[in-house]
N, CA, C and O atoms as a CHARMM CRD file, in Angstrom:
* protein
*
  344
    1    1 MET  N     -0.36100  -2.23600  23.97000 PROA 1      0.00000
    2    1 MET  CA    -0.20400  -2.54900  22.47700 PROA 1      0.00000
    3    1 MET  C     -0.80000  -1.36800  21.70900 PROA 1      0.00000
    4    1 MET  O     -1.88000  -0.87300  22.03200 PROA 1      0.00000
    5    2 VAL  N     -0.08200  -0.94400  20.70800 PROA 2      0.00000
    6    2 VAL  CA    -0.54200   0.14500  19.85800 PROA 2      0.00000
    7    2 VAL  C     -1.47100  -0.35100  18.79600 PROA 2      0.00000
    8    2 VAL  O     -1.19800  -1.37300  18.16600 PROA 2      0.00000
    9    3 ASP  N     -2.58900   0.35600  18.57300 PROA 3      0.00000
   10    3 ASP  CA    -3.53600  -0.00300  17.51800 PROA 3      0.00000
   11    3 ASP  C     -2.92300   0.29200  16.16300 PROA 3      0.00000
   12    3 ASP  O     -2.13900   1.22600  16.00400 PROA 3      0.00000
   13    4 ASN  N     -3.29400  -0.51700  15.20100 PROA 4      0.00000
   14    4 ASN  CA    -2.84400  -0.21400  13.86900 PROA 4      0.00000
   15    4 ASN  C     -3.55600   0.98100  13.32200 PROA 4      0.00000
   16    4 ASN  O     -4.71700   1.21400  13.65900 PROA 4      0.00000
   17    5 ILE  N     -2.89300   1.75600  12.47800 PROA 5      0.00000
   18    5 ILE  CA    -3.47700   2.91300  11.86600 PROA 5      0.00000
   19    5 ILE  C     -3.73000   2.61600  10.40500 PROA 5      0.00000
   20    5 ILE  O     -3.11800   1.72800   9.81200 PROA 5      0.00000
   21    6 GLU  N     -4.65300   3.38800   9.83500 PROA 6      0.00000
   22    6 GLU  CA    -4.92800   3.17900   8.39000 PROA 6      0.00000
   23    6 GLU  C     -3.89800   3.93200   7.61100 PROA 6      0.00000
   24    6 GLU  O     -3.70100   5.12100   7.86000 PROA 6      0.00000
   25    7 LEU  N     -3.22700   3.29700   6.67500 PROA 7      0.00000
   26    7 LEU  CA    -2.19000   3.88400   5.86500 PROA 7      0.00000
   27    7 LEU  C     -2.64600   3.82500   4.37100 PROA 7      0.00000
   28    7 LEU  O     -3.35500   2.91300   3.94600 PROA 7      0.00000
   29    8 ILE  N     -2.21000   4.82000   3.63100 PROA 8      0.00000
   30    8 ILE  CA    -2.47600   4.87100   2.23700 PROA 8      0.00000
   31    8 ILE  C     -1.21100   4.35100   1.52700 PROA 8      0.00000
   32    8 ILE  O     -0.12300   4.90300   1.69000 PROA 8      0.00000
   33    9 MET  N     -1.37900   3.27800   0.73900 PROA 9      0.00000
   34    9 MET  CA    -0.28800   2.74000  -0.03600 PROA 9      0.00000
   35    9 MET  C     -0.60300   2.92500  -1.50600 PROA 9      0.00000
   36    9 MET  O     -1.61600   2.43000  -2.00000 PROA 9      0.00000
   37   10 ARG  N      0.26200   3.63600  -2.20100 PROA 10     0.00000
   38   10 ARG  CA     0.08900   3.83900  -3.64900 PROA 10     0.00000
   39   10 ARG  C      1.15900   3.08400  -4.38300 PROA 10     0.00000
   40   10 ARG  O      2.34600   3.36200  -4.21100 PROA 10     0.00000
   41   11 PHE  N      0.75600   2.11400  -5.21700 PROA 11     0.00000
   42   11 PHE  CA     1.67400   1.26700  -5.96700 PROA 11     0.00000
   43   11 PHE  C      1.71900   1.79800  -7.44200 PROA 11     0.00000
   44   11 PHE  O      0.69000   2.08300  -8.05600 PROA 11     0.00000
   45   12 HSD  N      2.89800   1.90600  -7.93600 PROA 12     0.00000
   46   12 HSD  CA     3.10300   2.35800  -9.29900 PROA 12     0.00000
   47   12 HSD  C      3.66200   1.21800 -10.10800 PROA 12     0.00000
   48   12 HSD  O      4.86100   0.95500 -10.00700 PROA 12     0.00000
   49   13 PRO  N      2.87200   0.52000 -10.90800 PROA 13     0.00000
   50   13 PRO  CA     3.32000  -0.60800 -11.74400 PROA 13     0.00000
   51   13 PRO  C      4.00800  -0.10900 -13.02700 PROA 13     0.00000
   52   13 PRO  O      3.78100   1.01600 -13.47200 PROA 13     0.00000
   53   14 VAL  N      4.83700  -0.96100 -13.59800 PROA 14     0.00000
   54   14 VAL  CA     5.45900  -0.64500 -14.90200 PROA 14     0.00000
   55   14 VAL  C      4.34400  -0.46200 -15.93100 PROA 14     0.00000
   56   14 VAL  O      3.50500  -1.34700 -16.09800 PROA 14     0.00000
   57   15 GLY  N      4.32900   0.66400 -16.61200 PROA 15     0.00000
   58   15 GLY  CA     3.41800   0.91900 -17.70900 PROA 15     0.00000
   59   15 GLY  C      1.94600   0.88600 -17.33600 PROA 15     0.00000
   60   15 GLY  O      1.09800   0.61900 -18.18800 PROA 15     0.00000
   61   16 GLY  N      1.63000   1.15600 -16.06500 PROA 16     0.00000
   62   16 GLY  CA     0.17500   1.12400 -15.70100 PROA 16     0.00000
   63   16 GLY  C     -0.19400   2.29800 -14.83700 PROA 16     0.00000
   64   16 GLY  O      0.61400   3.17500 -14.53300 PROA 16     0.00000
   65   17 GLU  N     -1.45500   2.27600 -14.45300 PROA 17     0.00000
   66   17 GLU  CA    -2.00300   3.30700 -13.57300 PROA 17     0.00000
   67   17 GLU  C     -1.64700   3.03100 -12.09700 PROA 17     0.00000
   68   17 GLU  O     -1.53500   1.87800 -11.68100 PROA 17     0.00000
   69   18 ASP  N     -1.47400   4.10200 -11.32500 PROA 18     0.00000
   70   18 ASP  CA    -1.26000   3.94200  -9.89700 PROA 18     0.00000
   71   18 ASP  C     -2.45900   3.25300  -9.24900 PROA 18     0.00000
   72   18 ASP  O     -3.60200   3.48100  -9.64700 PROA 18     0.00000
   73   19 VAL  N     -2.20000   2.42600  -8.27200 PROA 19     0.00000
   74   19 VAL  CA    -3.26300   1.74900  -7.51900 PROA 19     0.00000
   75   19 VAL  C     -3.17600   2.18900  -6.08600 PROA 19     0.00000
   76   19 VAL  O     -2.10200   2.07100  -5.49700 PROA 19     0.00000
   77   20 SER  N     -4.22300   2.68500  -5.48600 PROA 20     0.00000
   78   20 SER  CA    -4.28800   3.07800  -4.07900 PROA 20     0.00000
   79   20 SER  C     -5.01700   2.02000  -3.23600 PROA 20     0.00000
   80   20 SER  O     -6.10000   1.54600  -3.57900 PROA 20     0.00000
   81   21 VAL  N     -4.38300   1.68700  -2.14400 PROA 21     0.00000
   82   21 VAL  CA    -4.95000   0.74300  -1.20400 PROA 21     0.00000
   83   21 VAL  C     -4.83100   1.35200   0.22200 PROA 21     0.00000
   84   21 VAL  O     -3.75000   1.77600   0.63000 PROA 21     0.00000
   85   22 LEU  N     -5.94800   1.38500   0.96000 PROA 22     0.00000
   86   22 LEU  CA    -5.89700   1.87000   2.28500 PROA 22     0.00000
   87   22 LEU  C     -5.87400   0.64300   3.16200 PROA 22     0.00000
   88   22 LEU  O     -6.71000  -0.24300   2.98300 PROA 22     0.00000
   89   23 SER  N     -4.96200   0.55100   4.09400 PROA 23     0.00000
   90   23 SER  CA    -4.82800  -0.68000   4.89800 PROA 23     0.00000
   91   23 SER  C     -4.61400  -0.33000   6.34300 PROA 23     0.00000
   92   23 SER  O     -3.92500   0.63800   6.66800 PROA 23     0.00000
   93   24 ALA  N     -5.21500  -1.13100   7.22300 PROA 24     0.00000
   94   24 ALA  CA    -4.97100  -1.02900   8.68100 PROA 24     0.00000
   95   24 ALA  C     -4.22300  -2.25900   9.19900 PROA 24     0.00000
   96   24 ALA  O     -4.40800  -2.66000  10.34800 PROA 24     0.00000
   97   25 ASP  N     -3.36700  -2.86600   8.34300 PROA 25     0.00000
   98   25 ASP  CA    -2.62100  -4.01200   8.68700 PROA 25     0.00000
   99   25 ASP  C     -1.32000  -3.75500   9.48800 PROA 25     0.00000
  100   25 ASP  O     -0.70800  -4.66800  10.04100 PROA 25     0.00000
  101   26 PHE  N     -0.93400  -2.45500   9.51900 PROA 26     0.00000
  102   26 PHE  CA     0.33500  -2.11500  10.08000 PROA 26     0.00000
  103   26 PHE  C      0.24500  -1.00600  11.19300 PROA 26     0.00000
  104   26 PHE  O     -0.68400  -0.20000  11.22900 PROA 26     0.00000
  105   27 GLY  N      1.21500  -1.02300  12.04100 PROA 27     0.00000
  106   27 GLY  CA     1.24800  -0.00300  13.13100 PROA 27     0.00000
  107   27 GLY  C      1.74100   1.33100  12.69700 PROA 27     0.00000
  108   27 GLY  O      1.52300   2.32700  13.38700 PROA 27     0.00000
  109   28 GLY  N      2.42500   1.38800  11.53500 PROA 28     0.00000
  110   28 GLY  CA     2.94200   2.65500  11.06200 PROA 28     0.00000
  111   28 GLY  C      3.60200   2.49100   9.72200 PROA 28     0.00000
  112   28 GLY  O      3.73000   1.36300   9.24600 PROA 28     0.00000
  113   29 PRO  N      4.02500   3.55900   9.09100 PROA 29     0.00000
  114   29 PRO  CA     4.68300   3.47700   7.72600 PROA 29     0.00000
  115   29 PRO  C      5.91900   2.61300   7.70000 PROA 29     0.00000
  116   29 PRO  O      6.14600   1.87300   6.74200 PROA 29     0.00000
  117   30 GLU  N      6.73100   2.70100   8.75500 PROA 30     0.00000
  118   30 GLU  CA     7.98800   1.89300   8.73300 PROA 30     0.00000
  119   30 GLU  C      7.68100   0.40700   8.68700 PROA 30     0.00000
  120   30 GLU  O      8.33700  -0.33600   7.95600 PROA 30     0.00000
  121   31 GLU  N      6.71600  -0.02700   9.43800 PROA 31     0.00000
  122   31 GLU  CA     6.32600  -1.43600   9.48800 PROA 31     0.00000
  123   31 GLU  C      5.81800  -1.83800   8.11000 PROA 31     0.00000
  124   31 GLU  O      6.14500  -2.92300   7.62900 PROA 31     0.00000
  125   32 ALA  N      5.02200  -0.98200   7.46200 PROA 32     0.00000
  126   32 ALA  CA     4.47900  -1.31300   6.14600 PROA 32     0.00000
  127   32 ALA  C      5.58900  -1.41600   5.10100 PROA 32     0.00000
  128   32 ALA  O      5.59800  -2.33100   4.27700 PROA 32     0.00000
  129   33 LEU  N      6.55300  -0.43600   5.14900 PROA 33     0.00000
  130   33 LEU  CA     7.67000  -0.51900   4.22800 PROA 33     0.00000
  131   33 LEU  C      8.54000  -1.71100   4.43700 PROA 33     0.00000
  132   33 LEU  O      9.03100  -2.27600   3.46000 PROA 33     0.00000
  133   34 ASP  N      8.76800  -2.14000   5.68800 PROA 34     0.00000
  134   34 ASP  CA     9.48200  -3.38700   5.95400 PROA 34     0.00000
  135   34 ASP  C      8.83100  -4.58500   5.32000 PROA 34     0.00000
  136   34 ASP  O      9.49000  -5.42600   4.70900 PROA 34     0.00000
  137   35 ALA  N      7.50600  -4.65100   5.47800 PROA 35     0.00000
  138   35 ALA  CA     6.72700  -5.74300   4.91600 PROA 35     0.00000
  139   35 ALA  C      6.80700  -5.77900   3.38900 PROA 35     0.00000
  140   35 ALA  O      7.00300  -6.83300   2.78500 PROA 35     0.00000
  141   36 ILE  N      6.64800  -4.57900   2.77300 PROA 36     0.00000
  142   36 ILE  CA     6.73400  -4.47300   1.30800 PROA 36     0.00000
  143   36 ILE  C      8.10700  -4.85400   0.85900 PROA 36     0.00000
  144   36 ILE  O      8.24500  -5.65000  -0.07000 PROA 36     0.00000
  145   37 ALA  N      9.14800  -4.31400   1.48400 PROA 37     0.00000
  146   37 ALA  CA    10.54300  -4.65000   1.06100 PROA 37     0.00000
  147   37 ALA  C     10.81900  -6.10900   1.22000 PROA 37     0.00000
  148   37 ALA  O     11.45300  -6.70200   0.34700 PROA 37     0.00000
  149   38 GLY  N     10.37400  -6.72800   2.29900 PROA 38     0.00000
  150   38 GLY  CA    10.51100  -8.17200   2.49100 PROA 38     0.00000
  151   38 GLY  C      9.80900  -8.99900   1.40500 PROA 38     0.00000
  152   38 GLY  O     10.35800  -9.98700   0.91800 PROA 38     0.00000
  153   39 ALA  N      8.61100  -8.59100   1.03800 PROA 39     0.00000
  154   39 ALA  CA     7.91200  -9.33000  -0.02000 PROA 39     0.00000
  155   39 ALA  C      8.61800  -9.12200  -1.37200 PROA 39     0.00000
  156   39 ALA  O      8.68600 -10.05700  -2.16900 PROA 39     0.00000
  157   40 LEU  N      9.12400  -7.96500  -1.63600 PROA 40     0.00000
  158   40 LEU  CA     9.91000  -7.72300  -2.86000 PROA 40     0.00000
  159   40 LEU  C     11.14400  -8.58700  -2.90200 PROA 40     0.00000
  160   40 LEU  O     11.41300  -9.27700  -3.88600 PROA 40     0.00000
  161   41 ASP  N     11.88200  -8.53700  -1.82700 PROA 41     0.00000
  162   41 ASP  CA    13.12400  -9.30300  -1.73800 PROA 41     0.00000
  163   41 ASP  C     12.88500 -10.80200  -1.86200 PROA 41     0.00000
  164   41 ASP  O     13.68000 -11.51700  -2.47200 PROA 41     0.00000
  165   42 GLY  N     11.80000 -11.26600  -1.28800 PROA 42     0.00000
  166   42 GLY  CA    11.45200 -12.70900  -1.32700 PROA 42     0.00000
  167   42 GLY  C     10.65700 -13.12800  -2.52800 PROA 42     0.00000
  168   42 GLY  O     10.25100 -14.28400  -2.65200 PROA 42     0.00000
  169   43 ARG  N     10.43000 -12.16700  -3.43000 PROA 43     0.00000
  170   43 ARG  CA     9.61200 -12.42700  -4.67000 PROA 43     0.00000
  171   43 ARG  C      8.28100 -13.02900  -4.31300 PROA 43     0.00000
  172   43 ARG  O      7.82900 -14.00900  -4.90600 PROA 43     0.00000
  173   44 ARG  N      7.65600 -12.40400  -3.30900 PROA 44     0.00000
  174   44 ARG  CA     6.35500 -12.83500  -2.85400 PROA 44     0.00000
  175   44 ARG  C      5.33100 -11.72100  -3.08800 PROA 44     0.00000
  176   44 ARG  O      5.68500 -10.56600  -3.32400 PROA 44     0.00000
  177   45 GLY  N      4.06600 -12.10100  -3.01500 PROA 45     0.00000
  178   45 GLY  CA     3.02300 -11.08200  -3.02000 PROA 45     0.00000
  179   45 GLY  C      2.85900 -10.47600  -1.66300 PROA 45     0.00000
  180   45 GLY  O      3.28600 -11.08100  -0.68000 PROA 45     0.00000
  181   46 LEU  N      2.25900  -9.30600  -1.54800 PROA 46     0.00000
  182   46 LEU  CA     1.94400  -8.66100  -0.29600 PROA 46     0.00000
  183   46 LEU  C      0.54400  -9.02500   0.05000 PROA 46     0.00000
  184   46 LEU  O     -0.36600  -8.82400  -0.75500 PROA 46     0.00000
  185   47 VAL  N      0.33600  -9.56000   1.23100 PROA 47     0.00000
  186   47 VAL  CA    -1.02200  -9.98600   1.69200 PROA 47     0.00000
  187   47 VAL  C     -1.48700  -8.98300   2.74500 PROA 47     0.00000
  188   47 VAL  O     -0.81600  -8.76700   3.75400 PROA 47     0.00000
  189   48 LEU  N     -2.64400  -8.37600   2.49500 PROA 48     0.00000
  190   48 LEU  CA    -3.33200  -7.47200   3.42300 PROA 48     0.00000
  191   48 LEU  C     -4.61500  -8.02800   3.78200 PROA 48     0.00000
  192   48 LEU  O     -5.38600  -8.43100   2.91100 PROA 48     0.00000
  193   49 THR  N     -4.91100  -8.07700   5.11400 PROA 49     0.00000
  194   49 THR  CA    -6.18600  -8.65700   5.57100 PROA 49     0.00000
  195   49 THR  C     -7.23900  -7.60200   5.84900 PROA 49     0.00000
  196   49 THR  O     -8.43000  -7.91300   5.87900 PROA 49     0.00000
  197   50 HSD  N     -6.81500  -6.33000   6.06000 PROA 50     0.00000
  198   50 HSD  CA    -7.73700  -5.25000   6.36100 PROA 50     0.00000
  199   50 HSD  C     -7.49900  -4.14100   5.37000 PROA 50     0.00000
  200   50 HSD  O     -6.83800  -3.16300   5.72000 PROA 50     0.00000
  201   51 ALA  N     -7.98000  -4.22900   4.19000 PROA 51     0.00000
  202   51 ALA  CA    -7.70000  -3.28700   3.13800 PROA 51     0.00000
  203   51 ALA  C     -8.93700  -2.77900   2.39800 PROA 51     0.00000
  204   51 ALA  O     -9.95700  -3.46300   2.30700 PROA 51     0.00000
  205   52 ARG  N     -8.82200  -1.62200   1.90000 PROA 52     0.00000
  206   52 ARG  CA    -9.86700  -0.99700   1.07900 PROA 52     0.00000
  207   52 ARG  C     -9.26700  -0.51300  -0.20300 PROA 52     0.00000
  208   52 ARG  O     -8.39300   0.35200  -0.15900 PROA 52     0.00000
  209   53 TYR  N     -9.67500  -1.01200  -1.34100 PROA 53     0.00000
  210   53 TYR  CA    -9.14200  -0.65400  -2.63500 PROA 53     0.00000
  211   53 TYR  C     -9.73100   0.70000  -3.05000 PROA 53     0.00000
  212   53 TYR  O    -10.94700   0.88700  -3.06900 PROA 53     0.00000
  213   54 ASN  N     -8.83100   1.64000  -3.38200 PROA 54     0.00000
  214   54 ASN  CA    -9.21900   2.92900  -3.95100 PROA 54     0.00000
  215   54 ASN  C    -10.39600   3.62100  -3.16500 PROA 54     0.00000
  216   54 ASN  O    -11.33700   4.15500  -3.75300 PROA 54     0.00000
  217   55 ARG  N    -10.28000   3.57500  -1.82700 PROA 55     0.00000
  218   55 ARG  CA   -11.17200   4.26900  -0.95300 PROA 55     0.00000
  219   55 ARG  C    -12.59000   3.73900  -0.97500 PROA 55     0.00000
  220   55 ARG  O    -13.52800   4.49000  -0.70600 PROA 55     0.00000
  221   56 GLU  N    -12.77700   2.44500  -1.29300 PROA 56     0.00000
  222   56 GLU  CA   -14.10500   1.82600  -1.22100 PROA 56     0.00000
  223   56 GLU  C    -14.53200   1.78800   0.23900 PROA 56     0.00000
  224   56 GLU  O    -13.69300   1.89600   1.13300 PROA 56     0.00000
  225   57 ALA  N    -15.78500   1.64100   0.48200 PROA 57     0.00000
  226   57 ALA  CA   -16.33200   1.57300   1.86800 PROA 57     0.00000
  227   57 ALA  C    -16.01600   0.23900   2.55900 PROA 57     0.00000
  228   57 ALA  O    -15.70800   0.20500   3.75100 PROA 57     0.00000
  229   58 ASN  N    -16.10100  -0.88100   1.77700 PROA 58     0.00000
  230   58 ASN  CA   -15.94400  -2.19500   2.35500 PROA 58     0.00000
  231   58 ASN  C    -14.48800  -2.56400   2.48800 PROA 58     0.00000
  232   58 ASN  O    -13.66400  -2.26900   1.62100 PROA 58     0.00000
  233   59 GLU  N    -14.18400  -3.22900   3.61700 PROA 59     0.00000
  234   59 GLU  CA   -12.84900  -3.74300   3.91000 PROA 59     0.00000
  235   59 GLU  C    -12.75700  -5.18500   3.42000 PROA 59     0.00000
  236   59 GLU  O    -13.67700  -5.96900   3.65400 PROA 59     0.00000
  237   60 ASN  N    -11.66000  -5.55300   2.74000 PROA 60     0.00000
  238   60 ASN  CA   -11.41700  -6.88600   2.23700 PROA 60     0.00000
  239   60 ASN  C    -10.01600  -7.35900   2.46600 PROA 60     0.00000
  240   60 ASN  O     -9.15500  -6.59300   2.89900 PROA 60     0.00000
  241   61 GLY  N     -9.78400  -8.59200   2.18400 PROA 61     0.00000
  242   61 GLY  CA    -8.45300  -9.15700   2.10000 PROA 61     0.00000
  243   61 GLY  C     -7.95100  -8.88700   0.65700 PROA 61     0.00000
  244   61 GLY  O     -8.70100  -9.02000  -0.31000 PROA 61     0.00000
  245   62 VAL  N     -6.68400  -8.51100   0.54800 PROA 62     0.00000
  246   62 VAL  CA    -6.09000  -8.15500  -0.75700 PROA 62     0.00000
  247   62 VAL  C     -4.71500  -8.82500  -0.88000 PROA 62     0.00000
  248   62 VAL  O     -3.92100  -8.79900   0.06000 PROA 62     0.00000
  249   63 VAL  N     -4.44500  -9.41800  -2.03100 PROA 63     0.00000
  250   63 VAL  CA    -3.11600  -9.92800  -2.35000 PROA 63     0.00000
  251   63 VAL  C     -2.59000  -9.07600  -3.49600 PROA 63     0.00000
  252   63 VAL  O     -3.23100  -8.98900  -4.54300 PROA 63     0.00000
  253   64 ILE  N     -1.41800  -8.43900  -3.31000 PROA 64     0.00000
  254   64 ILE  CA    -0.84700  -7.60200  -4.33600 PROA 64     0.00000
  255   64 ILE  C      0.34600  -8.26700  -4.96800 PROA 64     0.00000
  256   64 ILE  O      1.30400  -8.59100  -4.26700 PROA 64     0.00000
  257   65 ASN  N      0.32500  -8.48100  -6.25500 PROA 65     0.00000
  258   65 ASN  CA     1.49500  -9.03000  -6.97000 PROA 65     0.00000
  259   65 ASN  C      2.45300  -7.90100  -7.20600 PROA 65     0.00000
  260   65 ASN  O      2.11200  -6.94700  -7.90600 PROA 65     0.00000
  261   66 LEU  N      3.66900  -7.97400  -6.63600 PROA 66     0.00000
  262   66 LEU  CA     4.63700  -6.92700  -6.67300 PROA 66     0.00000
  263   66 LEU  C      5.64200  -7.09500  -7.83100 PROA 66     0.00000
  264   66 LEU  O      6.58600  -6.31300  -7.95300 PROA 66     0.00000
  265   67 ALA  N      5.43900  -8.09300  -8.65500 PROA 67     0.00000
  266   67 ALA  CA     6.37100  -8.40600  -9.70900 PROA 67     0.00000
  267   67 ALA  C      6.61400  -7.21600 -10.66900 PROA 67     0.00000
  268   67 ALA  O      7.74400  -7.04900 -11.13000 PROA 67     0.00000
  269   68 ASN  N      5.64300  -6.42200 -10.97400 PROA 68     0.00000
  270   68 ASN  CA     5.81200  -5.34500 -11.93600 PROA 68     0.00000
  271   68 ASN  C      5.71100  -3.95300 -11.26800 PROA 68     0.00000
  272   68 ASN  O      5.53600  -2.94800 -11.95700 PROA 68     0.00000
  273   69 VAL  N      5.82000  -3.90000  -9.94900 PROA 69     0.00000
  274   69 VAL  CA     5.74100  -2.62300  -9.26200 PROA 69     0.00000
  275   69 VAL  C      7.13600  -2.00000  -9.21900 PROA 69     0.00000
  276   69 VAL  O      8.11100  -2.63900  -8.82400 PROA 69     0.00000
  277   70 VAL  N      7.20000  -0.72500  -9.64100 PROA 70     0.00000
  278   70 VAL  CA     8.51100  -0.01500  -9.69400 PROA 70     0.00000
  279   70 VAL  C      8.70700   0.89800  -8.47700 PROA 70     0.00000
  280   70 VAL  O      9.83900   1.20100  -8.09700 PROA 70     0.00000
  281   71 SER  N      7.59500   1.33400  -7.87000 PROA 71     0.00000
  282   71 SER  CA     7.70400   2.19200  -6.68700 PROA 71     0.00000
  283   71 SER  C      6.44300   2.06600  -5.83400 PROA 71     0.00000
  284   71 SER  O      5.36000   1.72500  -6.31000 PROA 71     0.00000
  285   72 VAL  N      6.64300   2.36100  -4.54300 PROA 72     0.00000
  286   72 VAL  CA     5.47200   2.29400  -3.60800 PROA 72     0.00000
  287   72 VAL  C      5.60800   3.55500  -2.70900 PROA 72     0.00000
  288   72 VAL  O      6.71000   3.88600  -2.27200 PROA 72     0.00000
  289   73 ARG  N      4.50700   4.23400  -2.44600 PROA 73     0.00000
  290   73 ARG  CA     4.49800   5.28600  -1.50900 PROA 73     0.00000
  291   73 ARG  C      3.59800   4.90000  -0.32700 PROA 73     0.00000
  292   73 ARG  O      2.46900   4.46600  -0.55600 PROA 73     0.00000
  293   74 VAL  N      4.04000   5.03800   0.89200 PROA 74     0.00000
  294   74 VAL  CA     3.24500   4.73000   2.08300 PROA 74     0.00000
  295   74 VAL  C      3.15000   6.00500   2.91200 PROA 74     0.00000
  296   74 VAL  O      4.16500   6.61700   3.24400 PROA 74     0.00000
  297   75 SER  N      1.94700   6.39300   3.23600 PROA 75     0.00000
  298   75 SER  CA     1.79400   7.61100   4.08600 PROA 75     0.00000
  299   75 SER  C      0.47900   7.50700   4.89300 PROA 75     0.00000
  300   75 SER  O     -0.38700   6.67300   4.63100 PROA 75     0.00000
  301   76 LYS  N      0.39200   8.39700   5.87400 PROA 76     0.00000
  302   76 LYS  CA    -0.78000   8.46100   6.71300 PROA 76     0.00000
  303   76 LYS  C     -1.83500   9.32300   6.01800 PROA 76     0.00000
  304   76 LYS  O     -3.02500   9.14900   6.28000 PROA 76     0.00000
  305   77 THR  N     -1.44400  10.22600   5.16100 PROA 77     0.00000
  306   77 THR  CA    -2.41300  11.11200   4.40900 PROA 77     0.00000
  307   77 THR  C     -2.03700  11.08900   2.94500 PROA 77     0.00000
  308   77 THR  O     -0.91400  10.74000   2.58400 PROA 77     0.00000
  309   78 ASP  N     -2.97500  11.45900   2.11700 PROA 78     0.00000
  310   78 ASP  CA    -2.80700  11.38500   0.65600 PROA 78     0.00000
  311   78 ASP  C     -3.66200  12.37000  -0.00600 PROA 78     0.00000
  312   78 ASP  O     -4.73400  12.67600   0.51700 PROA 78     0.00000
  313   79 SER  N     -3.27100  12.91100  -1.14600 PROA 79     0.00000
  314   79 SER  CA    -4.06600  13.76400  -1.91800 PROA 79     0.00000
  315   79 SER  C     -3.59500  13.73400  -3.36300 PROA 79     0.00000
  316   79 SER  O     -2.56000  13.12500  -3.63500 PROA 79     0.00000
  317   80 ASP  N     -4.27900  14.34200  -4.28400 PROA 80     0.00000
  318   80 ASP  CA    -3.89600  14.44300  -5.67700 PROA 80     0.00000
  319   80 ASP  C     -2.63300  15.29600  -5.82200 PROA 80     0.00000
  320   80 ASP  O     -1.90600  15.16100  -6.80600 PROA 80     0.00000
  321   81 ALA  N     -2.36200  16.18800  -4.83000 PROA 81     0.00000
  322   81 ALA  CA    -1.22500  17.06000  -4.88900 PROA 81     0.00000
  323   81 ALA  C      0.03700  16.50700  -4.16000 PROA 81     0.00000
  324   81 ALA  O      0.96900  17.25700  -3.87100 PROA 81     0.00000
  325   82 THR  N      0.04500  15.17900  -3.87200 PROA 82     0.00000
  326   82 THR  CA     1.16000  14.58600  -3.14300 PROA 82     0.00000
  327   82 THR  C      2.47100  14.68800  -3.86800 PROA 82     0.00000
  328   82 THR  O      3.52700  14.74500  -3.23700 PROA 82     0.00000
  329   83 GLY  N      2.42700  14.71400  -5.19900 PROA 83     0.00000
  330   83 GLY  CA     3.69200  14.80300  -5.97400 PROA 83     0.00000
  331   83 GLY  C      3.98400  13.51400  -6.67800 PROA 83     0.00000
  332   83 GLY  O      3.28800  12.50900  -6.53300 PROA 83     0.00000
  333   84 GLN  N      5.04400  13.58200  -7.44600 PROA 84     0.00000
  334   84 GLN  CA     5.49100  12.43900  -8.25400 PROA 84     0.00000
  335   84 GLN  C      6.36200  11.47300  -7.44000 PROA 84     0.00000
  336   84 GLN  O      6.91500  11.82700  -6.39900 PROA 84     0.00000
  337   85 TYR  N      6.46100  10.24400  -7.95300 PROA 85     0.00000
  338   85 TYR  CA     7.33600   9.25500  -7.38500 PROA 85     0.00000
  339   85 TYR  C      8.74800   9.62600  -7.70400 PROA 85     0.00000
  340   85 TYR  O      8.98400  10.31100  -8.69900 PROA 85     0.00000
  341   86 LEU  N      9.69500   9.21100  -6.91300 PROA 86     0.00000
  342   86 LEU  CA    11.10200   9.44900  -7.24300 PROA 86     0.00000
  343   86 LEU  C     11.63800   8.39200  -8.18000 PROA 86     0.00000
  344   86 LEU  O     12.80800   8.44000  -8.56000 PROA 86     0.00000
């Protein structure tokens, strides 16, 4: 069994600031994107059990309301120079 890796998920809400969440809930970016797409299609929130908000030290459970999110970026690495959303 493959261990889950920590992924950086950046959510861009309508008219708001980007939100970064680091999560070890998924085995890779494809699995995370499938979960996010499924939550969006089902009009549900995204539930993360191993997450750190904005690079905090403590890990928590997080529920993300995707109702006003217009784009999401999932990657293994992140920086300020990552670029704009499409």
